[in-house]
Amino acid sequence: MPRIRILLCAIAVALSLTACQHYASIGPGDYDVQQKLAVTLDRAWNRQVEGAGRICAESWTSNGPLLDMLCIVPGVAEGSPVIGSGAEAPRFRNGMTAADIVELVQTGLARSMQASDFVPISIAPATIAGREGFRFEFKFGAGQSAMETDRHALGYAFEEEKRLYLILFHAAEIHYFPQMKPIVEEVAASARLPRQRRT
Amino acid sequence: MNLARRGFLTGGCAFCAGGLLACTPTAPDGAQPQTGGMGAHSDLAARNTPGVRTGVSADADDGLRATMDQMEARLRTSRFLIREPKANAYVRRIVRDLAGDYAGDIRAYLVRVPFFNASQAPNGMMQIYSGLLLRCTNEAQMAAVLGHEIGHYLRAHSRQRMQDARNAADMAQVFAFIFAGLGAPQLNSATDIILTASFFAYGRDQERESDEIGMRLLSQHGLSPIEAARNWENLIAEDQATGISKYRDVLRASHPDQSERAETLRRRAGELPTGVTRADEYREGIGALREVMFEDQIRTGSHAVTMLIADRWLAADSKDGLPLYAKGEALRQRAGDGDDTKAVESLAAAVADSRAPAVAWRSLALVQRKLGREGEAREAFREYLRLAPDAPDREIVRRNLQG
């Protein structure tokens, strides 16, 4: 009997938590990220509408967040958290360098999804949304025990009018990152500020 | 030293009731566990028998042990397991020495997690977090924690806790399954925390028993028992620096209050021989891990804590480039009033020492540039590229130099 009660309790809690996790389908087509950054999608994504699991302003997934996650931070101001939330969440400061922003992203991942063992691959200048920014890649580990996965991250960032714009994709290193990488690169290439027209 | 320690362990077993008594001969020196100022521990006898993995309830233990063995098998292949041979050999030797007759029963694993913790599972699996290793600055401090964990094993604290928590473990597996199906990794991690907390959240009396055993093992090993109190005083300082009590969380809610614990340990240390700290041996033993541990600590974003830890290392060697870099980088990232100037001082001192990583030059360059010292910044950027020609951010740095 106690086992049955525990199981019922677990299912009840799980069901109550599922209610906190809302996803809505977006794309294909043009999509305005909070009217601050526009992208063009050539496929449908699952956009997390709200819930405790969201670690950035916009959180999308194609195969499920355990396997891949695309975070879009559309223009955060000085003093605002970039990845994660709470009093100790790392915050954007004006004047941060590319290396600082990558470290800020890694700190956010470390705090919000127990990521660790970051292995830098590259940080290089890049043009995003017509602005001078940078592209970066690194690997890391996340999760615990049976859910531990090797992950690979690809990101793009630029500053405009003292606001940070970030597109960050991370996925399981095996299969999902290589599968999704060209798709994410297309999304990043399509990024534009709302007043810009897509060329 | 070994004899004395063995005397404590086997002498402790002499207190065991029934069949256990028969398999633990009294040590030649006849040492008996003594209770000190830690409260009424009239009997700190080991409840496990060296080399024997059976428990009080065979049916329950089989299932629990299988669960722990499964966790240990996962840990062995985890990317978070630290495999650096020298540090592993060093820490395992300390565990082996402290555990005496139980050395073959306890398997120590170094795990790359930047927080202060260690745990002892009833199947003998001991996990030691890298954050603990970074926070200790001598062998006595580390041994105090290891001795405490060995105390949990000897007294079979976790076996009783696991039997109590078995239903909770089953429930956590249900959670894990459901949440994995929902695709919510952060919830799965939460179930891991619940599961771990169920396993390792001991009662206060159990903690006090283990503290006492840890103190005795320290003392019998010739190590300074006062360092056990210093561990807790250091954690209190971290809490005060951040304003957040990290060590009164779900995993440690049952532990005695930190201040009470530090005070009790300090009082107890006064009753024991002074001992030695073995700081040089510790620095040598875990030296290969220090850089990555400091990098992980910086990445936690807890700048005040990073500075406290760095200062602790600098107290022993004020020219040590690694903690100087960590302190300077924490100051640079915090960027509060006056931090940039202090960061330059710390980073300039760091790069003068060969133990500082190449990235210290980049940090110095960034803060010099921020302060408008463009010439010095360029020099530092160039030195960074010279020392780290394959740095992942080399293109950005070269562009900085051109600009």
mmCIF file of C-alpha atoms in Angstrom, chain B residues 225-371:
data_model
loop_
_atom_site.group_PDB
_atom_site.id
_atom_site.type_symbol
_atom_site.label_atom_id
_atom_site.label_comp_id
_atom_site.label_asym_id
_atom_site.label_seq_id
_atom_site.Cartn_x
_atom_site.Cartn_y
_atom_site.Cartn_z
ATOM 1 C CA PRO B 225 42.986 18.382 14.544
ATOM 2 C CA ILE B 226 42.412 22.125 14.690
ATOM 3 C CA GLU B 227 42.254 22.055 10.877
ATOM 4 C CA ALA B 228 38.884 20.288 11.120
ATOM 5 C CA ALA B 229 37.498 23.385 12.816
ATOM 6 C CA ARG B 230 39.180 25.609 10.213
ATOM 7 C CA ASN B 231 37.225 23.853 7.429
ATOM 8 C CA TRP B 232 33.984 24.971 9.006
ATOM 9 C CA GLU B 233 35.248 28.435 9.842
ATOM 10 C CA ASN B 234 36.186 28.829 6.182
ATOM 11 C CA LEU B 235 32.690 27.799 5.083
ATOM 12 C CA ILE B 236 31.142 30.247 7.537
ATOM 13 C CA ALA B 237 33.328 32.981 6.029
ATOM 14 C CA GLU B 238 32.041 32.023 2.554
ATOM 15 C CA ASP B 239 28.446 32.237 3.709
ATOM 16 C CA GLN B 240 29.074 35.616 5.273
ATOM 17 C CA ALA B 241 30.794 36.879 2.126
ATOM 18 C CA THR B 242 27.901 35.904 -0.121
ATOM 19 C CA GLY B 243 25.050 36.363 2.317
ATOM 20 C CA ILE B 244 23.796 32.956 1.248
ATOM 21 C CA SER B 245 24.013 29.880 3.403
ATOM 22 C CA LYS B 246 25.088 27.300 0.847
ATOM 23 C CA TYR B 247 25.838 24.741 3.470
ATOM 24 C CA ARG B 248 22.431 24.653 5.100
ATOM 25 C CA ASP B 249 20.794 23.332 1.976
ATOM 26 C CA VAL B 250 18.686 20.236 1.453
ATOM 27 C CA LEU B 251 21.731 17.993 1.578
ATOM 28 C CA ARG B 252 22.978 19.369 4.835
ATOM 29 C CA ALA B 253 19.844 20.464 6.623
ATOM 30 C CA SER B 254 20.351 17.780 9.240
ATOM 31 C CA HIS B 255 23.948 18.745 9.970
ATOM 32 C CA PRO B 256 24.683 20.524 13.201
ATOM 33 C CA ASP B 257 24.813 24.284 12.899
ATOM 34 C CA GLN B 258 28.108 25.377 11.336
ATOM 35 C CA SER B 259 29.128 27.680 14.189
ATOM 36 C CA GLU B 260 28.319 25.058 16.788
ATOM 37 C CA ARG B 261 30.252 22.522 14.791
ATOM 38 C CA ALA B 262 33.326 24.708 14.392
ATOM 39 C CA GLU B 263 33.288 25.588 18.076
ATOM 40 C CA THR B 264 32.902 21.968 19.183
ATOM 41 C CA LEU B 265 35.690 20.823 16.878
ATOM 42 C CA ARG B 266 37.969 23.609 18.080
ATOM 43 C CA ARG B 267 37.322 22.680 21.701
ATOM 44 C CA ARG B 268 37.930 19.015 20.978
ATOM 45 C CA ALA B 269 41.157 19.832 19.111
ATOM 46 C CA GLY B 270 42.433 21.476 22.303
ATOM 47 C CA GLU B 271 42.290 18.080 23.991
ATOM 48 C CA LEU B 272 44.346 16.347 21.311
ATOM 49 C CA PRO B 273 48.023 16.574 20.313
ATOM 50 C CA THR B 274 48.803 19.551 18.059
ATOM 51 C CA GLY B 275 49.913 17.568 15.000
ATOM 52 C CA VAL B 276 51.155 18.818 11.638
ATOM 53 C CA THR B 277 49.283 20.237 8.630
ATOM 54 C CA ARG B 278 51.438 18.823 5.790
ATOM 55 C CA ALA B 279 50.683 21.778 3.501
ATOM 56 C CA ASP B 280 53.590 21.143 1.130
ATOM 57 C CA GLU B 281 52.618 17.506 0.648
ATOM 58 C CA TYR B 282 49.052 18.553 -0.090
ATOM 59 C CA ARG B 283 50.093 21.186 -2.621
ATOM 60 C CA GLU B 284 52.306 18.621 -4.333
ATOM 61 C CA GLY B 285 49.675 15.898 -4.229
ATOM 62 C CA ILE B 286 46.785 17.807 -5.782
ATOM 63 C CA GLY B 287 48.910 20.345 -7.682
ATOM 64 C CA ALA B 288 47.959 19.077 -11.126
ATOM 65 C CA LEU B 289 44.274 19.831 -10.423
ATOM 66 C CA ARG B 290 44.625 23.342 -9.080
ATOM 67 C CA GLU B 291 44.333 25.184 -12.399
ATOM 68 C CA VAL B 292 41.160 23.463 -13.524
ATOM 69 C CA MET B 293 39.677 23.732 -10.026
ATOM 70 C CA PHE B 294 40.302 27.480 -9.925
ATOM 71 C CA GLU B 295 38.834 27.830 -13.438
ATOM 72 C CA ASP B 296 35.711 25.930 -12.340
ATOM 73 C CA GLN B 297 35.440 28.084 -9.238
ATOM 74 C CA ILE B 298 35.719 31.301 -11.282
ATOM 75 C CA ARG B 299 32.955 29.985 -13.520
ATOM 76 C CA THR B 300 30.558 29.568 -10.591
ATOM 77 C CA GLY B 301 30.274 33.360 -10.696
ATOM 78 C CA SER B 302 30.615 33.575 -6.892
ATOM 79 C CA HIS B 303 33.340 36.180 -7.006
ATOM 80 C CA ALA B 304 33.528 36.812 -3.260
ATOM 81 C CA VAL B 305 34.021 33.107 -2.620
ATOM 82 C CA THR B 306 36.680 32.860 -5.314
ATOM 83 C CA MET B 307 38.582 35.693 -3.651
ATOM 84 C CA LEU B 308 38.331 34.075 -0.224
ATOM 85 C CA ILE B 309 39.662 30.783 -1.545
ATOM 86 C CA ALA B 310 42.455 32.553 -3.421
ATOM 87 C CA ASP B 311 43.424 34.481 -0.291
ATOM 88 C CA ARG B 312 43.599 31.224 1.632
ATOM 89 C CA TRP B 313 46.174 29.882 -0.833
ATOM 90 C CA LEU B 314 47.998 33.197 -0.914
ATOM 91 C CA ALA B 315 48.361 33.160 2.861
ATOM 92 C CA ALA B 316 50.731 30.229 2.398
ATOM 93 C CA ASP B 317 52.506 31.615 -0.673
ATOM 94 C CA SER B 318 51.846 35.233 -1.578
ATOM 95 C CA LYS B 319 53.611 34.906 -4.958
ATOM 96 C CA ASP B 320 51.587 31.918 -6.169
ATOM 97 C CA GLY B 321 50.467 32.936 -9.678
ATOM 98 C CA LEU B 322 47.399 30.726 -9.792
ATOM 99 C CA PRO B 323 45.423 32.173 -6.859
ATOM 100 C CA LEU B 324 46.694 35.626 -7.830
ATOM 101 C CA TYR B 325 45.137 35.084 -11.265
ATOM 102 C CA ALA B 326 41.901 33.723 -9.768
ATOM 103 C CA LYS B 327 41.610 36.698 -7.442
ATOM 104 C CA GLY B 328 42.389 39.178 -10.212
ATOM 105 C CA GLU B 329 39.934 37.558 -12.593
ATOM 106 C CA ALA B 330 37.192 37.529 -9.945
ATOM 107 C CA LEU B 331 37.808 41.229 -9.327
ATOM 108 C CA ARG B 332 37.796 41.957 -13.066
ATOM 109 C CA GLN B 333 34.529 40.084 -13.579
ATOM 110 C CA ARG B 334 32.875 41.672 -10.544
ATOM 111 C CA ALA B 335 33.902 45.141 -11.774
ATOM 112 C CA GLY B 336 32.744 46.978 -8.680
ATOM 113 C CA ASP B 337 34.122 50.287 -7.435
ATOM 114 C CA GLY B 338 37.903 50.072 -7.370
ATOM 115 C CA ASP B 339 37.922 46.458 -8.527
ATOM 116 C CA ASP B 340 39.677 47.178 -11.824
ATOM 117 C CA THR B 341 42.681 48.713 -10.102
ATOM 118 C CA LYS B 342 42.903 45.837 -7.627
ATOM 119 C CA ALA B 343 42.516 43.380 -10.512
ATOM 120 C CA VAL B 344 45.499 44.919 -12.303
ATOM 121 C CA GLU B 345 47.611 44.598 -9.146
ATOM 122 C CA SER B 346 46.676 40.953 -8.670
ATOM 123 C CA LEU B 347 47.007 40.003 -12.345
ATOM 124 C CA ALA B 348 50.329 41.825 -12.770
ATOM 125 C CA ALA B 349 51.654 39.890 -9.771
ATOM 126 C CA ALA B 350 50.203 36.683 -11.215
ATOM 127 C CA VAL B 351 51.901 36.924 -14.598
ATOM 128 C CA ALA B 352 55.237 37.445 -12.864
ATOM 129 C CA ASP B 353 54.944 33.884 -11.596
ATOM 130 C CA SER B 354 55.306 30.864 -13.871
ATOM 131 C CA ARG B 355 52.389 29.077 -12.185
ATOM 132 C CA ALA B 356 49.884 31.573 -13.625
ATOM 133 C CA PRO B 357 48.016 30.315 -16.709
ATOM 134 C CA ALA B 358 48.501 32.083 -20.036
ATOM 135 C CA VAL B 359 44.954 33.390 -19.839
ATOM 136 C CA ALA B 360 46.071 35.636 -16.945
ATOM 137 C CA TRP B 361 47.795 37.796 -19.604
ATOM 138 C CA ARG B 362 44.511 38.165 -21.472
ATOM 139 C CA SER B 363 42.704 39.153 -18.278
ATOM 140 C CA LEU B 364 45.417 41.684 -17.547
ATOM 141 C CA ALA B 365 45.159 43.061 -21.097
ATOM 142 C CA LEU B 366 41.380 43.433 -20.859
ATOM 143 C CA VAL B 367 41.443 45.328 -17.613
ATOM 144 C CA GLN B 368 44.398 47.480 -18.718
ATOM 145 C CA ARG B 369 42.448 48.440 -21.823
ATOM 146 C CA LYS B 370 39.415 49.239 -19.715
ATOM 147 C CA LEU B 371 41.561 51.572 -17.619
#
